[in-house]
Coordinates of C-alpha atoms in Angstrom, one line a residue:
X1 CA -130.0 -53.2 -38.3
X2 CA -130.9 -55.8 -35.4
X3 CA -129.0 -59.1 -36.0
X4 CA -129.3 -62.1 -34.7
X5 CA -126.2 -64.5 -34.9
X6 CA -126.5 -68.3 -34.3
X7 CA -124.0 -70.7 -33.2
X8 CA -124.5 -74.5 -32.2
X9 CA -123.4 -74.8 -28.0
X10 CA -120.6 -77.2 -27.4
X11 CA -117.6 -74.3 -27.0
X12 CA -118.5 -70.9 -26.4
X13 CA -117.9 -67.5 -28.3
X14 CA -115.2 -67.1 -28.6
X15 CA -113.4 -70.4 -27.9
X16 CA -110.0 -70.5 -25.4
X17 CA -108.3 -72.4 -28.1
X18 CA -110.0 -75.0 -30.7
X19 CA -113.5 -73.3 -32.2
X20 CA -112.6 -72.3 -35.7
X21 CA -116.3 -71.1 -36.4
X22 CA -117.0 -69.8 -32.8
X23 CA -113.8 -67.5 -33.4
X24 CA -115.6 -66.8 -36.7
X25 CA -118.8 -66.0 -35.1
X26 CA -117.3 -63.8 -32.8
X27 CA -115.5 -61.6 -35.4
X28 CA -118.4 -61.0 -37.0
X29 CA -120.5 -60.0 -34.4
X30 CA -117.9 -57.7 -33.2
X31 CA -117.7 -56.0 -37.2
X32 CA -121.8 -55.7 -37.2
X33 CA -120.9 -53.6 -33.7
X34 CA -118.7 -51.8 -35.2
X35 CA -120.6 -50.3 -38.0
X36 CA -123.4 -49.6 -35.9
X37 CA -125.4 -52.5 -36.0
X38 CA -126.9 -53.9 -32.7
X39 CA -125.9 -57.7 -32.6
X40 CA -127.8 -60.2 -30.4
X41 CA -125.9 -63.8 -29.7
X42 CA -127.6 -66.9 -29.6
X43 CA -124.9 -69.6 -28.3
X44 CA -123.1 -71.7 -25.9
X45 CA -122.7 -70.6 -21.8
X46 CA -120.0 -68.6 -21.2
X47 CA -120.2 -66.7 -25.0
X48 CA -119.5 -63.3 -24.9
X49 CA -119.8 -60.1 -27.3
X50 CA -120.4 -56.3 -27.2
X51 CA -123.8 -56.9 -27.9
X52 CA -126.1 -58.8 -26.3
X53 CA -126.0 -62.4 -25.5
X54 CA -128.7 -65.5 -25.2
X55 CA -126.9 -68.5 -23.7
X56 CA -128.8 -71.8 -24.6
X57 CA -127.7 -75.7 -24.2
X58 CA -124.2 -76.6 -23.1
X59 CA -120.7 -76.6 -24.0
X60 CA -119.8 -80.2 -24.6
X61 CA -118.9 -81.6 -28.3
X62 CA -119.8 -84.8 -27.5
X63 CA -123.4 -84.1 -25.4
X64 CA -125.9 -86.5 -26.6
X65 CA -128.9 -87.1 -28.8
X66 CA -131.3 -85.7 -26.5
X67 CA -129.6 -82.5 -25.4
X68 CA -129.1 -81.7 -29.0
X69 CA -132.9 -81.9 -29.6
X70 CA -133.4 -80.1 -26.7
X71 CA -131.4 -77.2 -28.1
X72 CA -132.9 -76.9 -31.0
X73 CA -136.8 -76.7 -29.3
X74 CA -134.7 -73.8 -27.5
X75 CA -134.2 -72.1 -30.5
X76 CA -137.2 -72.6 -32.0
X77 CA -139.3 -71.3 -29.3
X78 CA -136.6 -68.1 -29.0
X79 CA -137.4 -66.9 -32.8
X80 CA -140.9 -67.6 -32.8
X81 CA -141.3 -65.3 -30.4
X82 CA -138.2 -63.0 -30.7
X83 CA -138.1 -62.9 -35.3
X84 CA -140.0 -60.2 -35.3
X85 CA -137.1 -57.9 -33.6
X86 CA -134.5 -58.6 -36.4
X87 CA -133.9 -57.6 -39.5
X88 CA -131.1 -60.3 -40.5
X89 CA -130.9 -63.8 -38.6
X90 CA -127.3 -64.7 -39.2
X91 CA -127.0 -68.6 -38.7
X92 CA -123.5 -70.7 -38.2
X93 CA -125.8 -73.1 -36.6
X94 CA -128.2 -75.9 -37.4
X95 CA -129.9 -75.6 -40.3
X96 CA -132.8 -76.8 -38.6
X97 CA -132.6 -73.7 -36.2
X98 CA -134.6 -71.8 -39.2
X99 CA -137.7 -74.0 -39.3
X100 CA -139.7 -71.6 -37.6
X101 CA -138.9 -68.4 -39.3
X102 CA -138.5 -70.1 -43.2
X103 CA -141.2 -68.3 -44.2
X104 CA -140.9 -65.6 -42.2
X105 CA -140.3 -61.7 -44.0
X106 CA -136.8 -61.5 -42.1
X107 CA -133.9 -62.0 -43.8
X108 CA -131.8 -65.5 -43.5
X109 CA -128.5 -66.0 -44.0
X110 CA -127.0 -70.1 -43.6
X111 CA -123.6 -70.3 -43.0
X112 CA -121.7 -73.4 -43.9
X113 CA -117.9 -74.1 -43.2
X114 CA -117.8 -77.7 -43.7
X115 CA -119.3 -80.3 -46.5
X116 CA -122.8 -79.6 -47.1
X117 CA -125.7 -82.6 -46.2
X118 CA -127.5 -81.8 -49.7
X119 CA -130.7 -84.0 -48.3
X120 CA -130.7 -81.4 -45.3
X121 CA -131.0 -78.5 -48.6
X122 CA -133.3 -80.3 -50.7
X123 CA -136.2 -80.5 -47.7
X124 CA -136.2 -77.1 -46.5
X125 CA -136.0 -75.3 -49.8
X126 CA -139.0 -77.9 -51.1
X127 CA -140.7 -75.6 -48.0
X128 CA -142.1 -72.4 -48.3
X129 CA -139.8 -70.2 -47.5
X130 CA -138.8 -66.7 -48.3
X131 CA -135.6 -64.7 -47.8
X132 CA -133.2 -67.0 -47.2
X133 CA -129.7 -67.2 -49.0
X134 CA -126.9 -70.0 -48.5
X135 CA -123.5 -69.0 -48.0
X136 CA -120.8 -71.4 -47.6
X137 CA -116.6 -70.9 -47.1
X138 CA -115.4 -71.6 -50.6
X139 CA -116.4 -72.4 -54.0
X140 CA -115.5 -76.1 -53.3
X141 CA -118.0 -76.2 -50.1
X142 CA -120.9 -74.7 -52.6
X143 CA -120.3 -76.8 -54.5
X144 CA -121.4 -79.8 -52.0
X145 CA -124.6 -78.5 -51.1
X146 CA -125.9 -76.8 -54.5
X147 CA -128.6 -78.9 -55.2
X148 CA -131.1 -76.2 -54.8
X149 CA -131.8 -72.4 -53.3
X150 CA -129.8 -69.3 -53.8
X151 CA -126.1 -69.8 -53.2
X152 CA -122.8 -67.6 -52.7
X153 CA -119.5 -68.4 -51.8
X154 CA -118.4 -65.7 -48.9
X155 CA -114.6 -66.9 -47.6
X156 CA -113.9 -67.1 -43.7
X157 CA -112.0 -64.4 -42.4
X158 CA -109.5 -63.2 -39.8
X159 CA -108.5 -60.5 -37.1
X160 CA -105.0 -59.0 -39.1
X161 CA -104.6 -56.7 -36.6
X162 CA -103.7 -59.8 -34.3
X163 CA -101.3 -60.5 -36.2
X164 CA -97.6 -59.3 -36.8
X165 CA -95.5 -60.0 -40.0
X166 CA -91.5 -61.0 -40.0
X167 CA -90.4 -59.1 -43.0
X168 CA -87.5 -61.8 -43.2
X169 CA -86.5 -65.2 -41.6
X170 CA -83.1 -66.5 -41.3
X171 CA -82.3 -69.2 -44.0
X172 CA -82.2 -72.3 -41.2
X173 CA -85.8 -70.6 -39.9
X174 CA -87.9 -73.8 -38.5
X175 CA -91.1 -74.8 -41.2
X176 CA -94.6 -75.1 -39.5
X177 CA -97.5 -77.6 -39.2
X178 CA -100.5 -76.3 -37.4
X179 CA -103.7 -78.2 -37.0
X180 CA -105.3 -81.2 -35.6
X181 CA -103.2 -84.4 -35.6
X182 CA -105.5 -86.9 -37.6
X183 CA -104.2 -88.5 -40.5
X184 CA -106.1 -86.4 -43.1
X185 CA -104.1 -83.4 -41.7
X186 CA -100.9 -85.1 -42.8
X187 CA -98.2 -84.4 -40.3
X188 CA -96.7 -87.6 -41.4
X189 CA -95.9 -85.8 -44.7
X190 CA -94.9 -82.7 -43.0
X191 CA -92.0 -84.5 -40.9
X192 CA -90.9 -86.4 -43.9
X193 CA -90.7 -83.0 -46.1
X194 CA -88.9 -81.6 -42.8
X195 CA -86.2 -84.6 -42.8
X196 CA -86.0 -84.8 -46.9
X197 CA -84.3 -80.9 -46.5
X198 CA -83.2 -81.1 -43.6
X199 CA -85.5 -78.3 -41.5
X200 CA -86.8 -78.2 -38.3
X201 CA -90.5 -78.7 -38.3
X202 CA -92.8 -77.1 -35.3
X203 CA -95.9 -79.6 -34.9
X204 CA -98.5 -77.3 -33.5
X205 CA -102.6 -78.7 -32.7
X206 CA -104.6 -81.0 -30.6
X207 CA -103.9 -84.7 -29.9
X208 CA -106.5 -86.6 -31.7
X209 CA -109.1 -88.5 -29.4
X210 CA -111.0 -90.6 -31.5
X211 CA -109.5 -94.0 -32.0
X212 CA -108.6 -94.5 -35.6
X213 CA -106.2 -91.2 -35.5
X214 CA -104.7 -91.2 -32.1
X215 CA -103.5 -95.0 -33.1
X216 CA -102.4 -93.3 -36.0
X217 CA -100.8 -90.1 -33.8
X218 CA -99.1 -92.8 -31.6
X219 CA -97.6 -95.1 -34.4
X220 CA -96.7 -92.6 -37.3
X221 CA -96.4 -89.5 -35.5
X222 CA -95.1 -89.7 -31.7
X223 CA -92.7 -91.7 -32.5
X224 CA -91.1 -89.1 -34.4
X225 CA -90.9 -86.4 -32.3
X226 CA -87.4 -85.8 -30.9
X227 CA -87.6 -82.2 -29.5
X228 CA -85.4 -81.0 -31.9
X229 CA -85.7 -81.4 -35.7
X230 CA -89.2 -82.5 -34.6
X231 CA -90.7 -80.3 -32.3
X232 CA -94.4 -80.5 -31.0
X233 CA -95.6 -77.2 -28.9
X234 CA -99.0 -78.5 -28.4
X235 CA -102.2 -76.9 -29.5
X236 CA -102.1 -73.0 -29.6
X237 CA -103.8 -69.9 -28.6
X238 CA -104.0 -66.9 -30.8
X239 CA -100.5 -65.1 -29.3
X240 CA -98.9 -68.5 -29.4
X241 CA -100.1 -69.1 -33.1
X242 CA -98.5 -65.4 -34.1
X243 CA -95.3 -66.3 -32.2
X244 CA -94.5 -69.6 -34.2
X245 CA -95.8 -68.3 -37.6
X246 CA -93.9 -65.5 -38.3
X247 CA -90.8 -67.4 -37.4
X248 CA -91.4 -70.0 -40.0
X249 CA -90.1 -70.7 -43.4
X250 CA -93.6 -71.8 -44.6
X251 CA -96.4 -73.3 -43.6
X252 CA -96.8 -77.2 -45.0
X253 CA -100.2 -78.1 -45.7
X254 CA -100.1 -82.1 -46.9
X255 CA -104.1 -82.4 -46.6
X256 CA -105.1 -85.7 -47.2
X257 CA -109.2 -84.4 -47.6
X258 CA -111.0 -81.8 -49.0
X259 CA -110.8 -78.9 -46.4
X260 CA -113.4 -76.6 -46.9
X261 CA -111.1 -73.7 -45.9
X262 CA -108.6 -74.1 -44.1
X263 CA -108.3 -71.0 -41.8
X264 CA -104.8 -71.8 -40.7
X265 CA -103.6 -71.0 -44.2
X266 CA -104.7 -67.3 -44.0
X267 CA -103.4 -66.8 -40.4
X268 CA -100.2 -68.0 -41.8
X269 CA -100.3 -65.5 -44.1
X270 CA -101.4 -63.0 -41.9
X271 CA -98.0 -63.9 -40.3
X272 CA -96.2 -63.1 -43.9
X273 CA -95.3 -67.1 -43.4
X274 CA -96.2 -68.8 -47.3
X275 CA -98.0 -71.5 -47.5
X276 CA -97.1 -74.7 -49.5
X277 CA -100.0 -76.9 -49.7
X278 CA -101.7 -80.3 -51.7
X279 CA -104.5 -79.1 -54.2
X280 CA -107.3 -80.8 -52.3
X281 CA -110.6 -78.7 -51.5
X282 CA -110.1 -74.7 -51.3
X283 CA -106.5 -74.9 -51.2
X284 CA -106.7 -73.4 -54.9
X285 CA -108.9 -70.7 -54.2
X286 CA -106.7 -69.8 -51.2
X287 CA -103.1 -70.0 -52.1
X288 CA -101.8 -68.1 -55.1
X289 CA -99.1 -69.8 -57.1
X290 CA -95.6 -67.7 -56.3
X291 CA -97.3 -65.0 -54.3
X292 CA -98.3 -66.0 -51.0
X293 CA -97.3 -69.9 -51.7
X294 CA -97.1 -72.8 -53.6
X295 CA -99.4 -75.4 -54.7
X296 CA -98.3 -78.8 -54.8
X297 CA -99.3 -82.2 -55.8
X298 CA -96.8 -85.3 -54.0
X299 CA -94.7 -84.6 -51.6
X300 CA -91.7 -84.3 -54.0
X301 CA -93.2 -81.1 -55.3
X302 CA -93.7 -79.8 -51.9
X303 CA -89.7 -80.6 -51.1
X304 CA -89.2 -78.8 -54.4
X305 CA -91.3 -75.7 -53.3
X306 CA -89.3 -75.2 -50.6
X307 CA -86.5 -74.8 -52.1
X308 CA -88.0 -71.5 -54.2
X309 CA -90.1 -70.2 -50.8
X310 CA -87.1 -67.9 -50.6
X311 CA -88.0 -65.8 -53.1
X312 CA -91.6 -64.7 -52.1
X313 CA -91.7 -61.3 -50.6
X314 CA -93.3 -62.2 -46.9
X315 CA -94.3 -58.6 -47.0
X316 CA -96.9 -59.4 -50.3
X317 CA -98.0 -62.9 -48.8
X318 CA -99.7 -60.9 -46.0
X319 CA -101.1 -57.6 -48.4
X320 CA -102.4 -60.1 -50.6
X321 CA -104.4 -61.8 -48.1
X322 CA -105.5 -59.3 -45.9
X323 CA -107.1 -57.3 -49.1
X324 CA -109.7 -60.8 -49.8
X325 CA -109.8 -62.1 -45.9
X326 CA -109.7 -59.5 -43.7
X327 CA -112.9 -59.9 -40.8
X328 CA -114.0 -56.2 -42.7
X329 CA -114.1 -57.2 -46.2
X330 CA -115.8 -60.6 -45.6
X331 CA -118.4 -59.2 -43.1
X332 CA -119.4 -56.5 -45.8
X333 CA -119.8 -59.4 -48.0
X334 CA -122.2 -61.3 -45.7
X335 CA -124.3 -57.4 -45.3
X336 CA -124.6 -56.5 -49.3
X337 CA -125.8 -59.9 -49.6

């Protein structure tokens, strides 16, 4: 097949560090190589792939109004001339990228991995339109944007093979937060978990820039750090992110939101590190109770999970993921729908 992939400028594929869905993006179009399939690009400068690549806008999250619109006239003058040459358009994008092809015989495929604006789905299916499916990351993000169209829940994925397992950690091993430092993440709870037993805790992910959470980085988190019990490493590239998570105890996952996913869980995992997170979003559909983690409701019950992490089998925390989120699986997913 010919497919055409989509992703929204601002980082390019794949990202140096932070770019969840660009890394996505670029694992996928990679697999589609793999099998045979020739994969076109439509993204950010400096994106690369096997395949072929269409650089469009630029690579700044915070570009404006006006260079957003001008992106999307970009893509909409690419696939109404260029539609004809795919069989799938694959979009991470804008939904508004599809406009011009809606109706169009070629196959669509909308990939969400985030909450889903249902007034964005209620317009363009009230269009004519033919061949399109919605996928989004978990059953919790479908169910946001459900409101009308065909729907599928297809989870995120990861590279295993960039990732190597500890079969065993040492009883004093150091627990793990990784992600970005806003309140919703929850490092507070992290570092208070890490005091209550007595653990070192590795902070790992980007300082927050918008207002609100850096004061809240700066006053409830900072503060806190002492290089020792607490430890911040900064944010992490993919080696870095397999050197401190195989090292771990577990992974502590206090969300304070509904995360949609919540990749970082799975390349814990991938790690053979458990996970012990809040039930909030996908959490449920991601962590299994006593095989790869715990689920937990208060913070208590997280300082009481730790003290039974010891007897998961690190070696079965990574199997069991692998087998539902390796890149492989979830890309045949995407191609048999």
């Amino acid at each position: 097949m010919n497919i055409l992939l989509i992703m929204d400028p601002g980082i390019p594929v794949p990202p140096l560090q932070y770019g969840g869905h660009e890394r996505l993006v670029y694992m996928f179009a990679e697999e589609y190589t793999r099998l045979g399939h020739h994969v076109t690009l439509l993204a950010g400068p400096g994106s690369k792939i096997s395949g072929e690549v269409v650089e469009f806008g630029v690579n700044d999250l915070d570009r404006s109004k006006k260079q957003r619109n001008m992106e999307m006239l970009f893509a909409w003058k690419y696939l109404r001339k260029n539609h004809s040459r795919f069989d799938l358009i694959h979009n991470f994008g804008r939904l508004m990228y599809l406009l011009p092809v809606l109706n169009k015989p070629v196959k669509k495929i909308m990939t969400y991995g985030r909450p889903v604006s249902k007034k964005g789905i209620k317009i363009v299916t009230t269009l004519p339109n033919r061949n399109l499916v919605f996928t989004a990351c978990s059953n919790y993000c479908v169910s946001t944007g459900n409101v009308a169209g065909k729907w599928h829940t297809v989870y995120n994925a990861i590279d295993f093979s960039r990732y190597h397992t500890a079969q065993q950690v040492p009883d004093d091993a150091p627990l793990m937060f990784l992600g970005r430092l806003d309140k919703i993440k929850g490092a507070h709870t992290a570092i208070a978990v890490a005091k209550a037993t007595g653990h070192q805790l590795i902070l790992a992910g980007n300082i927050p820039h918008t207002p609100d959470n850096l004061e809240y980085f700066k006053n409830e988190v900072e503060p806190l750090i002492d290089g020792e019990q607490i430890k911040y490493v900064g944010a992490l590239n993919d080696e870095e992110k397999n050197y401190w998570l195989k090292q771990a105890k577990a992974l502590l996952f206090p969300i304070e939101w509904d995360e949609p996913f919540g990749i970082v869980m799975i390349e814990a995992m991938a790690c053979g590190t458990p996970v012990i997170a809040f039930k909030r979003g996908s959490v449920p559909e991601v962590v299994q109770n006593g095989v790869n983690g715990f689920i937990c409701n208060t913070t208590d019950e997280m300082i009481d999970a730790l003290q039974r992490v010891d007897k998961i089998d690190r070696q079965q925390v990574r199997a069991s993921a692998e087998k539902r989120f390796a890149v492989s699986v979830i890309a045949d997913n995407y191609l048999q729908l």
